[in-house]
Backbone as XML, in Angstrom:
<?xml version="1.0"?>
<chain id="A" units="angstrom">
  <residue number="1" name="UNK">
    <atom name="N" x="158.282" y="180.194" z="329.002"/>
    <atom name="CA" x="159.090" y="179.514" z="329.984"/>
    <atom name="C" x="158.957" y="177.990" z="329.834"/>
  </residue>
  <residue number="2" name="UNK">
    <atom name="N" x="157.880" y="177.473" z="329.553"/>
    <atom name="CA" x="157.768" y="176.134" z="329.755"/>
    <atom name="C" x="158.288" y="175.702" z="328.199"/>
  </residue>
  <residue number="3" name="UNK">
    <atom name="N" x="158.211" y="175.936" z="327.326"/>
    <atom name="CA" x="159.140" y="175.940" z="326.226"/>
    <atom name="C" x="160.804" y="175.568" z="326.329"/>
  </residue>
  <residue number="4" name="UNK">
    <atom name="N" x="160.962" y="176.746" z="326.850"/>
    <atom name="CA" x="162.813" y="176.783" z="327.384"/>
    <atom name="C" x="162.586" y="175.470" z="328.250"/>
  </residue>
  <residue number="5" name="UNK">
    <atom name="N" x="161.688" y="174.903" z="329.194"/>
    <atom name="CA" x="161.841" y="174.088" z="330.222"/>
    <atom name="C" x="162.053" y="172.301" z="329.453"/>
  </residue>
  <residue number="6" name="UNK">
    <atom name="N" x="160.959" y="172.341" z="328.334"/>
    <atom name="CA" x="160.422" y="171.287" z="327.481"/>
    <atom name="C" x="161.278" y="170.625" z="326.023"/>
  </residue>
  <residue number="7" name="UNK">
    <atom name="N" x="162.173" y="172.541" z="326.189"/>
    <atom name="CA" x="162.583" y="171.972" z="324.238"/>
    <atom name="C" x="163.473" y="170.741" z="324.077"/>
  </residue>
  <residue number="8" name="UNK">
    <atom name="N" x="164.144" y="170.614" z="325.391"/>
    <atom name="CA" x="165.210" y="168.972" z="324.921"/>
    <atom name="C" x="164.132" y="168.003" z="324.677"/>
  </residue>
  <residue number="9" name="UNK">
    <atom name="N" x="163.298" y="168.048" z="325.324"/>
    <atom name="CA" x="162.026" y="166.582" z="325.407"/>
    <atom name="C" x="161.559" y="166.547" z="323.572"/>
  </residue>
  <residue number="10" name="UNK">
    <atom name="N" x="162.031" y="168.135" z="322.842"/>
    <atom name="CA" x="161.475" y="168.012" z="321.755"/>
    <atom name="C" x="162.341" y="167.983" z="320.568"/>
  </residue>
  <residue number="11" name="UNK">
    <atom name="N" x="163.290" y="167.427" z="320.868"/>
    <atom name="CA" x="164.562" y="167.088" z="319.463"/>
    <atom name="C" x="164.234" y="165.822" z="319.117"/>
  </residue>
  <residue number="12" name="UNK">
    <atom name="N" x="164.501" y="166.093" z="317.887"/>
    <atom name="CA" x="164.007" y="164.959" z="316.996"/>
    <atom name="C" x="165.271" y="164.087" z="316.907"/>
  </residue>
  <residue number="13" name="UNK">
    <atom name="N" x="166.279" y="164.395" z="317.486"/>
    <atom name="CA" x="167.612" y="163.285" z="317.144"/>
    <atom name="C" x="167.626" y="162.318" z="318.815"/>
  </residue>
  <residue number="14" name="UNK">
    <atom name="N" x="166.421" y="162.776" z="319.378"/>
    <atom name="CA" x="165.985" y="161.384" z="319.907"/>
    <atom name="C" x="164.846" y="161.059" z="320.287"/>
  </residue>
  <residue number="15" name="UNK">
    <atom name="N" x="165.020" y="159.912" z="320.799"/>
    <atom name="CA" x="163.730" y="158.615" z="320.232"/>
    <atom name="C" x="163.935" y="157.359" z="320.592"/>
  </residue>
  <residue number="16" name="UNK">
    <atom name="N" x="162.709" y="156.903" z="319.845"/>
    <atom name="CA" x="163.190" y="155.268" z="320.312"/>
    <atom name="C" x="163.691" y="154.553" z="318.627"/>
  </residue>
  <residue number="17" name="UNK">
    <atom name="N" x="164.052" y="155.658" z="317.874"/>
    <atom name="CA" x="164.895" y="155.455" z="316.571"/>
    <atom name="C" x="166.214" y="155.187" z="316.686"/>
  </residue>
  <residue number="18" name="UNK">
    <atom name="N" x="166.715" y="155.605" z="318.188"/>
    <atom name="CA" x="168.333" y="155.719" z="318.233"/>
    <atom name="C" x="169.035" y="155.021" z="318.986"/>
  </residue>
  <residue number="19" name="UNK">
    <atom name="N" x="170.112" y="154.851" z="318.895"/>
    <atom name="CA" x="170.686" y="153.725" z="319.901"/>
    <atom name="C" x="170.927" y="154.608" z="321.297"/>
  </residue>
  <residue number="20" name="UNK">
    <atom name="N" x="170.910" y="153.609" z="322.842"/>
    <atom name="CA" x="170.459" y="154.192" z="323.470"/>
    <atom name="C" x="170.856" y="152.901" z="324.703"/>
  </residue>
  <residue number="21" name="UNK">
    <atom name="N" x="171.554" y="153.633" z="325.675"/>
    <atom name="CA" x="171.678" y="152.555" z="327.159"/>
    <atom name="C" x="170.518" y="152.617" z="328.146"/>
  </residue>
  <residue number="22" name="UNK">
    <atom name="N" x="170.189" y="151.209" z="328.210"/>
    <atom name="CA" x="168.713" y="150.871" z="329.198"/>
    <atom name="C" x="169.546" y="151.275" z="330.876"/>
  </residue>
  <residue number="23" name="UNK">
    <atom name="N" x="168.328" y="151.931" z="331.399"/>
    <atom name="CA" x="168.492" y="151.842" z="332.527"/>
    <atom name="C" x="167.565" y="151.352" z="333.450"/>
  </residue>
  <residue number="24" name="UNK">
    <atom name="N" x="167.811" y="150.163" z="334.536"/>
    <atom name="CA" x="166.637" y="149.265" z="335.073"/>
    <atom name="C" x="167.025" y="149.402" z="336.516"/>
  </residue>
  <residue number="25" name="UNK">
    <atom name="N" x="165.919" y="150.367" z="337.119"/>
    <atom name="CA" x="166.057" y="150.579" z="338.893"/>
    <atom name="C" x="165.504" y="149.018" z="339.019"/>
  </residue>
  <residue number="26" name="UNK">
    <atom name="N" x="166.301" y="148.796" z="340.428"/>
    <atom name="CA" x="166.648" y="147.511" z="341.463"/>
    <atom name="C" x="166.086" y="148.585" z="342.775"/>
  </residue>
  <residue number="27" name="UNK">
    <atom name="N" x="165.021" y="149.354" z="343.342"/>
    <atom name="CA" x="165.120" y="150.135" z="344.701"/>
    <atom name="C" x="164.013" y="149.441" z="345.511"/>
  </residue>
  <residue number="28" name="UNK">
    <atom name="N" x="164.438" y="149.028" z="346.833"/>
    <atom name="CA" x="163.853" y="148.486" z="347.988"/>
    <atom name="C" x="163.832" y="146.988" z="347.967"/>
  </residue>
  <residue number="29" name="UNK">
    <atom name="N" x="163.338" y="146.545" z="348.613"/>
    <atom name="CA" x="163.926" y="144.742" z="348.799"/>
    <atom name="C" x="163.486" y="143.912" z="347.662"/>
  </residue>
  <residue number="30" name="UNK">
    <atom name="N" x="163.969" y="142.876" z="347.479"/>
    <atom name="CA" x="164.147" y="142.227" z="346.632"/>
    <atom name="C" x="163.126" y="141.214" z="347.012"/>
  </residue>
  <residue number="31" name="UNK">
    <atom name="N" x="162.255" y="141.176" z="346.636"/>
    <atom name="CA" x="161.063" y="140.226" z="347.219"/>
    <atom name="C" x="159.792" y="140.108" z="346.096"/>
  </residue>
  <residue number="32" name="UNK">
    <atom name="N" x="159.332" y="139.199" z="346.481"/>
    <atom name="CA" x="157.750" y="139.315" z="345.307"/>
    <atom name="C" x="156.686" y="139.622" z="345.627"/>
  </residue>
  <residue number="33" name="UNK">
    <atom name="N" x="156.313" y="140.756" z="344.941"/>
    <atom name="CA" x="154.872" y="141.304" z="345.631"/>
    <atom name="C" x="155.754" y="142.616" z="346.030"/>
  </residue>
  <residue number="34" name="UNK">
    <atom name="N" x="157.239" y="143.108" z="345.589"/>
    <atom name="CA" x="157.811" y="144.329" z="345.575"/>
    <atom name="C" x="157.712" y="145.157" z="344.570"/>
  </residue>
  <residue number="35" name="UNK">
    <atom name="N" x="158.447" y="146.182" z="344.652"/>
    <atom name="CA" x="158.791" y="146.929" z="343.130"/>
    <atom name="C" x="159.760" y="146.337" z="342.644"/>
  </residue>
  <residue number="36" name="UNK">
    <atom name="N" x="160.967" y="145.855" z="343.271"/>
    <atom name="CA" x="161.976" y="144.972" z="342.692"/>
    <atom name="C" x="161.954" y="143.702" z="342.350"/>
  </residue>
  <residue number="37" name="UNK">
    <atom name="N" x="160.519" y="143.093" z="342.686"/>
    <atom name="CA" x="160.506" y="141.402" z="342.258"/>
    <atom name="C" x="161.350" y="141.296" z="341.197"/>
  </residue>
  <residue number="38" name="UNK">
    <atom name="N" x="161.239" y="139.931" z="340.556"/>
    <atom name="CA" x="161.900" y="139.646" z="339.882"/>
    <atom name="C" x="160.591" y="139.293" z="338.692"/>
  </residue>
  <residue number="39" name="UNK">
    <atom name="N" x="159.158" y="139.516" z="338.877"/>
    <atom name="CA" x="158.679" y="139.438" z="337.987"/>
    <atom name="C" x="158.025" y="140.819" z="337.415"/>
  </residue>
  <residue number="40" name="UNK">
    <atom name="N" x="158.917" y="142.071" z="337.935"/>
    <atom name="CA" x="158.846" y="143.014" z="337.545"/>
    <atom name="C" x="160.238" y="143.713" z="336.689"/>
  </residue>
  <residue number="41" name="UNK">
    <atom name="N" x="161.313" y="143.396" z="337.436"/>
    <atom name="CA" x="162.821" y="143.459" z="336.663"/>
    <atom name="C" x="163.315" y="142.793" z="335.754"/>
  </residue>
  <residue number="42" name="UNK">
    <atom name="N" x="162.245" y="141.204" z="335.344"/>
    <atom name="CA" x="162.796" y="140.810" z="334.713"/>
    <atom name="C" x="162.547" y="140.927" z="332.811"/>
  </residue>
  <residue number="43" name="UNK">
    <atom name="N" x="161.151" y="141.894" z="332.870"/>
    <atom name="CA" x="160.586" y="141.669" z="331.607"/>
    <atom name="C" x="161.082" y="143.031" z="331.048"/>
  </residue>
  <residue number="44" name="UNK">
    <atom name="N" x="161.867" y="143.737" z="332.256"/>
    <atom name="CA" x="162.687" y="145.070" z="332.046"/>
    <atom name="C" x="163.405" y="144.678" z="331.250"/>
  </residue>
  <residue number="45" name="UNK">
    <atom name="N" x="164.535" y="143.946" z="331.599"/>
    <atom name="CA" x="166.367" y="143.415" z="331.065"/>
    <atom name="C" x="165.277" y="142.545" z="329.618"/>
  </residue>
  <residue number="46" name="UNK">
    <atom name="N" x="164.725" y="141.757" z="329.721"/>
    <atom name="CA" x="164.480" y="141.050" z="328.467"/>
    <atom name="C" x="164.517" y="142.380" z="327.430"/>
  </residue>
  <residue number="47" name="UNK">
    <atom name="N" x="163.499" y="143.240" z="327.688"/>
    <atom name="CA" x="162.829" y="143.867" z="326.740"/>
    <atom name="C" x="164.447" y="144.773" z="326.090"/>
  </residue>
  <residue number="48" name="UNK">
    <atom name="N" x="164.766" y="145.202" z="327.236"/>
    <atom name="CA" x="166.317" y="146.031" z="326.632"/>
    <atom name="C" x="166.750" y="145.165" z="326.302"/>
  </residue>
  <residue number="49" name="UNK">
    <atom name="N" x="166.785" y="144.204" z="326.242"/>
    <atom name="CA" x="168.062" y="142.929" z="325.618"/>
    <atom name="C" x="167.862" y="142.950" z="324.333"/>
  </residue>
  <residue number="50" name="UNK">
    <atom name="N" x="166.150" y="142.819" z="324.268"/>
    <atom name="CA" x="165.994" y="142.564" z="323.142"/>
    <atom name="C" x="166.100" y="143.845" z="322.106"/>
  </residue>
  <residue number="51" name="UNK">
    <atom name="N" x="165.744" y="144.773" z="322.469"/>
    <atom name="CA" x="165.735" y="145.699" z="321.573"/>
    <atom name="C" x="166.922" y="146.193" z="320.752"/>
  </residue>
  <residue number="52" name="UNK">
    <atom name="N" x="167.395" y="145.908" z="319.645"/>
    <atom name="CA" x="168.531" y="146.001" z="319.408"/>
    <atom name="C" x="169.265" y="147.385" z="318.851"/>
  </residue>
  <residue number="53" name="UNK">
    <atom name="N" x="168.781" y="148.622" z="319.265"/>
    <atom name="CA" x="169.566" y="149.545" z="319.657"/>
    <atom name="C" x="169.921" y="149.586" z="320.961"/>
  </residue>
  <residue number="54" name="UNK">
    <atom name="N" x="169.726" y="149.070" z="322.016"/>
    <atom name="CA" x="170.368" y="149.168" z="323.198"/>
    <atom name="C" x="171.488" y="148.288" z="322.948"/>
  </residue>
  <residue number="55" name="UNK">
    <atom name="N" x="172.494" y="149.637" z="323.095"/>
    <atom name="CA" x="174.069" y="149.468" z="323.192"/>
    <atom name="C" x="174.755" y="149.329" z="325.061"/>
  </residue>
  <residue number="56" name="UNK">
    <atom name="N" x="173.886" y="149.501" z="325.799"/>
    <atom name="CA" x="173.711" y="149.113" z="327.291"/>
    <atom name="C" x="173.382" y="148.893" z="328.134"/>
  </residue>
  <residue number="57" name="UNK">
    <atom name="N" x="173.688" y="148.288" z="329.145"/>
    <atom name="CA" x="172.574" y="147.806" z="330.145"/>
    <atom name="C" x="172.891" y="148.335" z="331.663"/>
  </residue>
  <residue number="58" name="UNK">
    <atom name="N" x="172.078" y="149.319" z="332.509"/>
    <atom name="CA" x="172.627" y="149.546" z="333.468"/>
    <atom name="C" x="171.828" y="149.244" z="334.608"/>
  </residue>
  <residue number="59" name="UNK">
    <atom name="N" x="172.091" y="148.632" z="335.817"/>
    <atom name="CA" x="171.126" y="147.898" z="336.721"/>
    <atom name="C" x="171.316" y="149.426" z="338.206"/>
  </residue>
  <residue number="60" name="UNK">
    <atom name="N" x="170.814" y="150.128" z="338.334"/>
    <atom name="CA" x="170.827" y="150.979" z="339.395"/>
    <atom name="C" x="170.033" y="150.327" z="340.175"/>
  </residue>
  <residue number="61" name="UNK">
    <atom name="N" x="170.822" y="150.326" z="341.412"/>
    <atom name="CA" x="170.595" y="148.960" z="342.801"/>
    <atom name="C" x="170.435" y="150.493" z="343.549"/>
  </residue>
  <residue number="62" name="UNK">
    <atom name="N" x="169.677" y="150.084" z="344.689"/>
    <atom name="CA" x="169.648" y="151.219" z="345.965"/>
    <atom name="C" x="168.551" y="149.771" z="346.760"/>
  </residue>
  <residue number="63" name="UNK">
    <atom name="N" x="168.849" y="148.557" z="347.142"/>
    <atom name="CA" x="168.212" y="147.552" z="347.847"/>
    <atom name="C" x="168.599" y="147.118" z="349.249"/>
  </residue>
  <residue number="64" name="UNK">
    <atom name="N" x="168.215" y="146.955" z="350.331"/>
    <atom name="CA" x="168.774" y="145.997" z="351.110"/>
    <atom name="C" x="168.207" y="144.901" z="350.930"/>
  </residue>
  <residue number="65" name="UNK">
    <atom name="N" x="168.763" y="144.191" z="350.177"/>
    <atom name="CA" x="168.305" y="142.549" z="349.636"/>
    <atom name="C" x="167.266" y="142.196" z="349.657"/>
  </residue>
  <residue number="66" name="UNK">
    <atom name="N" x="167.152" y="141.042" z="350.270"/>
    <atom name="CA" x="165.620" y="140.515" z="349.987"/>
    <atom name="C" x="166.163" y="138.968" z="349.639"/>
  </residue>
  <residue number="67" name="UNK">
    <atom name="N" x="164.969" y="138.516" z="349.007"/>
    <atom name="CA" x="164.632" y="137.164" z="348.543"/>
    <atom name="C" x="165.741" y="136.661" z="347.662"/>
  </residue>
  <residue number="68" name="UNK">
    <atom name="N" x="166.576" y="135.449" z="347.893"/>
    <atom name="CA" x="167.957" y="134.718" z="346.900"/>
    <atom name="C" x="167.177" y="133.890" z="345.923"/>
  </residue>
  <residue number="69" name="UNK">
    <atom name="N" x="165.828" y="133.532" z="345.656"/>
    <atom name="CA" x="165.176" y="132.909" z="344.704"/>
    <atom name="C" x="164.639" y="134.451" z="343.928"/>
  </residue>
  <residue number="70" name="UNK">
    <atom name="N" x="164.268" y="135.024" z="344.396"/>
    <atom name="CA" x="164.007" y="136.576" z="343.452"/>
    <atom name="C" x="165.504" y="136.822" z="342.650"/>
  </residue>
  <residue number="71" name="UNK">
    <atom name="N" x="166.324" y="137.621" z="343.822"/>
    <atom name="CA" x="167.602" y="137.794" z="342.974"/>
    <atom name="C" x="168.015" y="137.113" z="342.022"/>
  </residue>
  <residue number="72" name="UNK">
    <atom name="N" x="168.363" y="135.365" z="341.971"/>
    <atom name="CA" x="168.591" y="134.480" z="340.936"/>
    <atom name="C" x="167.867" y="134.590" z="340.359"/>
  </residue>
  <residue number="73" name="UNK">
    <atom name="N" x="166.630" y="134.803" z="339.959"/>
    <atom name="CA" x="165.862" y="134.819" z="338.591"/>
    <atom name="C" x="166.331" y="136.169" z="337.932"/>
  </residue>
  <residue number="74" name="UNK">
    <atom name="N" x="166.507" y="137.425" z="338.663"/>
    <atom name="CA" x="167.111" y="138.532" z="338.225"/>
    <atom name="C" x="168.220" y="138.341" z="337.315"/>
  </residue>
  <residue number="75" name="UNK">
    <atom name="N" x="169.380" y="137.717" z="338.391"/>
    <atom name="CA" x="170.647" y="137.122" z="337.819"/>
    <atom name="C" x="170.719" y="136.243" z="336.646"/>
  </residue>
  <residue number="76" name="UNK">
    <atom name="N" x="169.632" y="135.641" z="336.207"/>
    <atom name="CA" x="169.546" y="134.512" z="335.388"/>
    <atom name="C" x="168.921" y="135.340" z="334.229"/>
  </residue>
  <residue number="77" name="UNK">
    <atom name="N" x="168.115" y="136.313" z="334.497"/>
    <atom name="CA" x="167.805" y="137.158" z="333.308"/>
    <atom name="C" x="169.183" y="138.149" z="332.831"/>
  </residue>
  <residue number="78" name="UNK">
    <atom name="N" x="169.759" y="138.488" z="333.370"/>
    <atom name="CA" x="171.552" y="139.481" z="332.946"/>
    <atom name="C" x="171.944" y="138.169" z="331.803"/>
  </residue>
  <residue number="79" name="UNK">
    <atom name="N" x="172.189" y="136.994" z="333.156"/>
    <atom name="CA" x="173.069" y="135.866" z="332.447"/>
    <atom name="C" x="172.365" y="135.165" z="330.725"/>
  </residue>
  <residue number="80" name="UNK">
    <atom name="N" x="171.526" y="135.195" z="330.973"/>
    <atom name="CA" x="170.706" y="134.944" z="329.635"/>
    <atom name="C" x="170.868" y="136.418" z="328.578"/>
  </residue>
  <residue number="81" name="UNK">
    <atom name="N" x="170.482" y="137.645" z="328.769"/>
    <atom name="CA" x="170.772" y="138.148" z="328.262"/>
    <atom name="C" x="172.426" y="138.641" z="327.700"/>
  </residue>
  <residue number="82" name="UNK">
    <atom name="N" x="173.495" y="138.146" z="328.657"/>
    <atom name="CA" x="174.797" y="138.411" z="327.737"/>
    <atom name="C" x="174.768" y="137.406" z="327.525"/>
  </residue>
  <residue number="83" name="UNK">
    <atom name="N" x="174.579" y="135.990" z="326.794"/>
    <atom name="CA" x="174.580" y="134.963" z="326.481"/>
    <atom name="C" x="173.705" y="135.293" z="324.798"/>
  </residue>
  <residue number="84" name="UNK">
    <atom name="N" x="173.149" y="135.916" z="324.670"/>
    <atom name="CA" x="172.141" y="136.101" z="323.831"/>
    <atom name="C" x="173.275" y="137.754" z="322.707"/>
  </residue>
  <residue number="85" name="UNK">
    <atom name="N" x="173.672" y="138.118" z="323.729"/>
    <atom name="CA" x="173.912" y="139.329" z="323.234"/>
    <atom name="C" x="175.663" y="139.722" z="324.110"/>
  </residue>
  <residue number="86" name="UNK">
    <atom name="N" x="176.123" y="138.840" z="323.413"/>
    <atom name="CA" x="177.861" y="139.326" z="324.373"/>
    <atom name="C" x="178.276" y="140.517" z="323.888"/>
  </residue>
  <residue number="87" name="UNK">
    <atom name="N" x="177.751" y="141.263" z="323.320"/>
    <atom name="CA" x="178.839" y="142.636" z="322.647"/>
    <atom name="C" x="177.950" y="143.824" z="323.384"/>
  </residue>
  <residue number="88" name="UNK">
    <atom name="N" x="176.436" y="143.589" z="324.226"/>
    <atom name="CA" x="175.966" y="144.723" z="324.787"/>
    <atom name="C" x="176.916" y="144.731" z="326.471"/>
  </residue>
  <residue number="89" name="UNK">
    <atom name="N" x="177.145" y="146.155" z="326.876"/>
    <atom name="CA" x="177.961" y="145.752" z="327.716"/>
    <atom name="C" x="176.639" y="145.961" z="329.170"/>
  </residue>
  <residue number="90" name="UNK">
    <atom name="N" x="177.455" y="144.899" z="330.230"/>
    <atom name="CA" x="176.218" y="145.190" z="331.167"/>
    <atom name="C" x="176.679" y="145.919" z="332.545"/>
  </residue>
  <residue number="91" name="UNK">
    <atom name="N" x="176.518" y="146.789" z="333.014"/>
    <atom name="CA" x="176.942" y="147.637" z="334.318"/>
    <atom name="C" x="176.359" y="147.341" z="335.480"/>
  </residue>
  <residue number="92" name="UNK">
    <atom name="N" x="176.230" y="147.044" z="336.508"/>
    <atom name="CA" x="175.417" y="147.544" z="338.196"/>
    <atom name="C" x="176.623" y="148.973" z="338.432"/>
  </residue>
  <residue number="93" name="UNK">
    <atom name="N" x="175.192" y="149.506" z="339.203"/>
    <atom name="CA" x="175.700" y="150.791" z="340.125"/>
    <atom name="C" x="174.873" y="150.407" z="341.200"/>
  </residue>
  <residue number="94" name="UNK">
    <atom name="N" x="175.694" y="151.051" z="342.370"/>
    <atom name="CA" x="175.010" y="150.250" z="343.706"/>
    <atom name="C" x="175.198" y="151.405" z="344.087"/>
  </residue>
  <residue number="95" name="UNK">
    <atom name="N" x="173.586" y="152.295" z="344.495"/>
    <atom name="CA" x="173.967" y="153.671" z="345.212"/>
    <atom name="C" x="173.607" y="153.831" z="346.513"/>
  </residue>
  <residue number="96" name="UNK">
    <atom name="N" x="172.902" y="153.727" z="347.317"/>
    <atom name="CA" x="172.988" y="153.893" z="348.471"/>
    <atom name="C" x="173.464" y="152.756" z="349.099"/>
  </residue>
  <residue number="97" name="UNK">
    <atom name="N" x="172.693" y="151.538" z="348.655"/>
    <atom name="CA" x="172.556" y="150.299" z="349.418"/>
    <atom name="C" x="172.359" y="149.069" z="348.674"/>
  </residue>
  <residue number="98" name="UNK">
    <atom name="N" x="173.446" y="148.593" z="348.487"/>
    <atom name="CA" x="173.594" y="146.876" z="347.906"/>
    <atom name="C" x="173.779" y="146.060" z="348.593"/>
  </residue>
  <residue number="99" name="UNK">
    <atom name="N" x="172.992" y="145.097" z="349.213"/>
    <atom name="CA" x="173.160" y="144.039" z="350.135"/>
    <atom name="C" x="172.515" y="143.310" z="350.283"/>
  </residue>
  <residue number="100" name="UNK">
    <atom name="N" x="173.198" y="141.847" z="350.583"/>
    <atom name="CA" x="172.541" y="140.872" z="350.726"/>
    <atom name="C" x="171.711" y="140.482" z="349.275"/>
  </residue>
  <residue number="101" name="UNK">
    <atom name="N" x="171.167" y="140.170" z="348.927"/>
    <atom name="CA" x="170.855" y="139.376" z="347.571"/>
    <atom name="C" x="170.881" y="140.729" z="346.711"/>
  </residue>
  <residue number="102" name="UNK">
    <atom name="N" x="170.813" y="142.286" z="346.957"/>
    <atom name="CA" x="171.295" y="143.139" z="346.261"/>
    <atom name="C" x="172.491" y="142.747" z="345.456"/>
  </residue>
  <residue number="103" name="UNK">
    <atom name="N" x="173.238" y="142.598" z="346.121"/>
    <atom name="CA" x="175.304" y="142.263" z="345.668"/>
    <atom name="C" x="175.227" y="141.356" z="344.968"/>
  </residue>
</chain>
């Protein structure tokens, strides 16, 4: 059973060999000294930026805002990264709750 449960985890046609869209949770306020700081989200987006099989970037938000000096450093890490890399494309999904320095 745990076989049948495990075998996708065990194909070899993926990896960190393959190209592949980053996905970077944004969940609970936007503050420092959060899970969403910005000195926790931001070494996220670098690292996918940099890696150059990531063909995407997707920001899954579920925040009620928080801190506009957090968010802008967030924002300034996207903006640096399509500046660096204009052909990766970059997405937000806002699922429960985008607001206030979320948006």
């Amino acid at each position: 059973m745990y076989l049948a449960l495990y075998a996708p985890l065990l194909d070899p046609t993926v990896g960190p060999g393959r190209p592949n869209v980053a996905v970077v949770s944004i969940s609970g306020p936007i503050q420092a000294e959060a899970d969403a700081s910005a000195a926790r989200i931001v070494p996220l987006i670098d690292d996918a930026c940099a890696n150059p099989l990531t063909r995407g970037l997707i920001l899954r938000i579920n925040s009620p805002g928080g801190s506009p000096s957090e968010a802008e450093r967030i924002g300034a890490a996207v903006r640096r990264c399509r500046g660096t890399r204009p052909e990766l494309r970059v997405d937000s999904v806002i699922e429960a709750m985008g607001a206030s320095a979320a948006y």
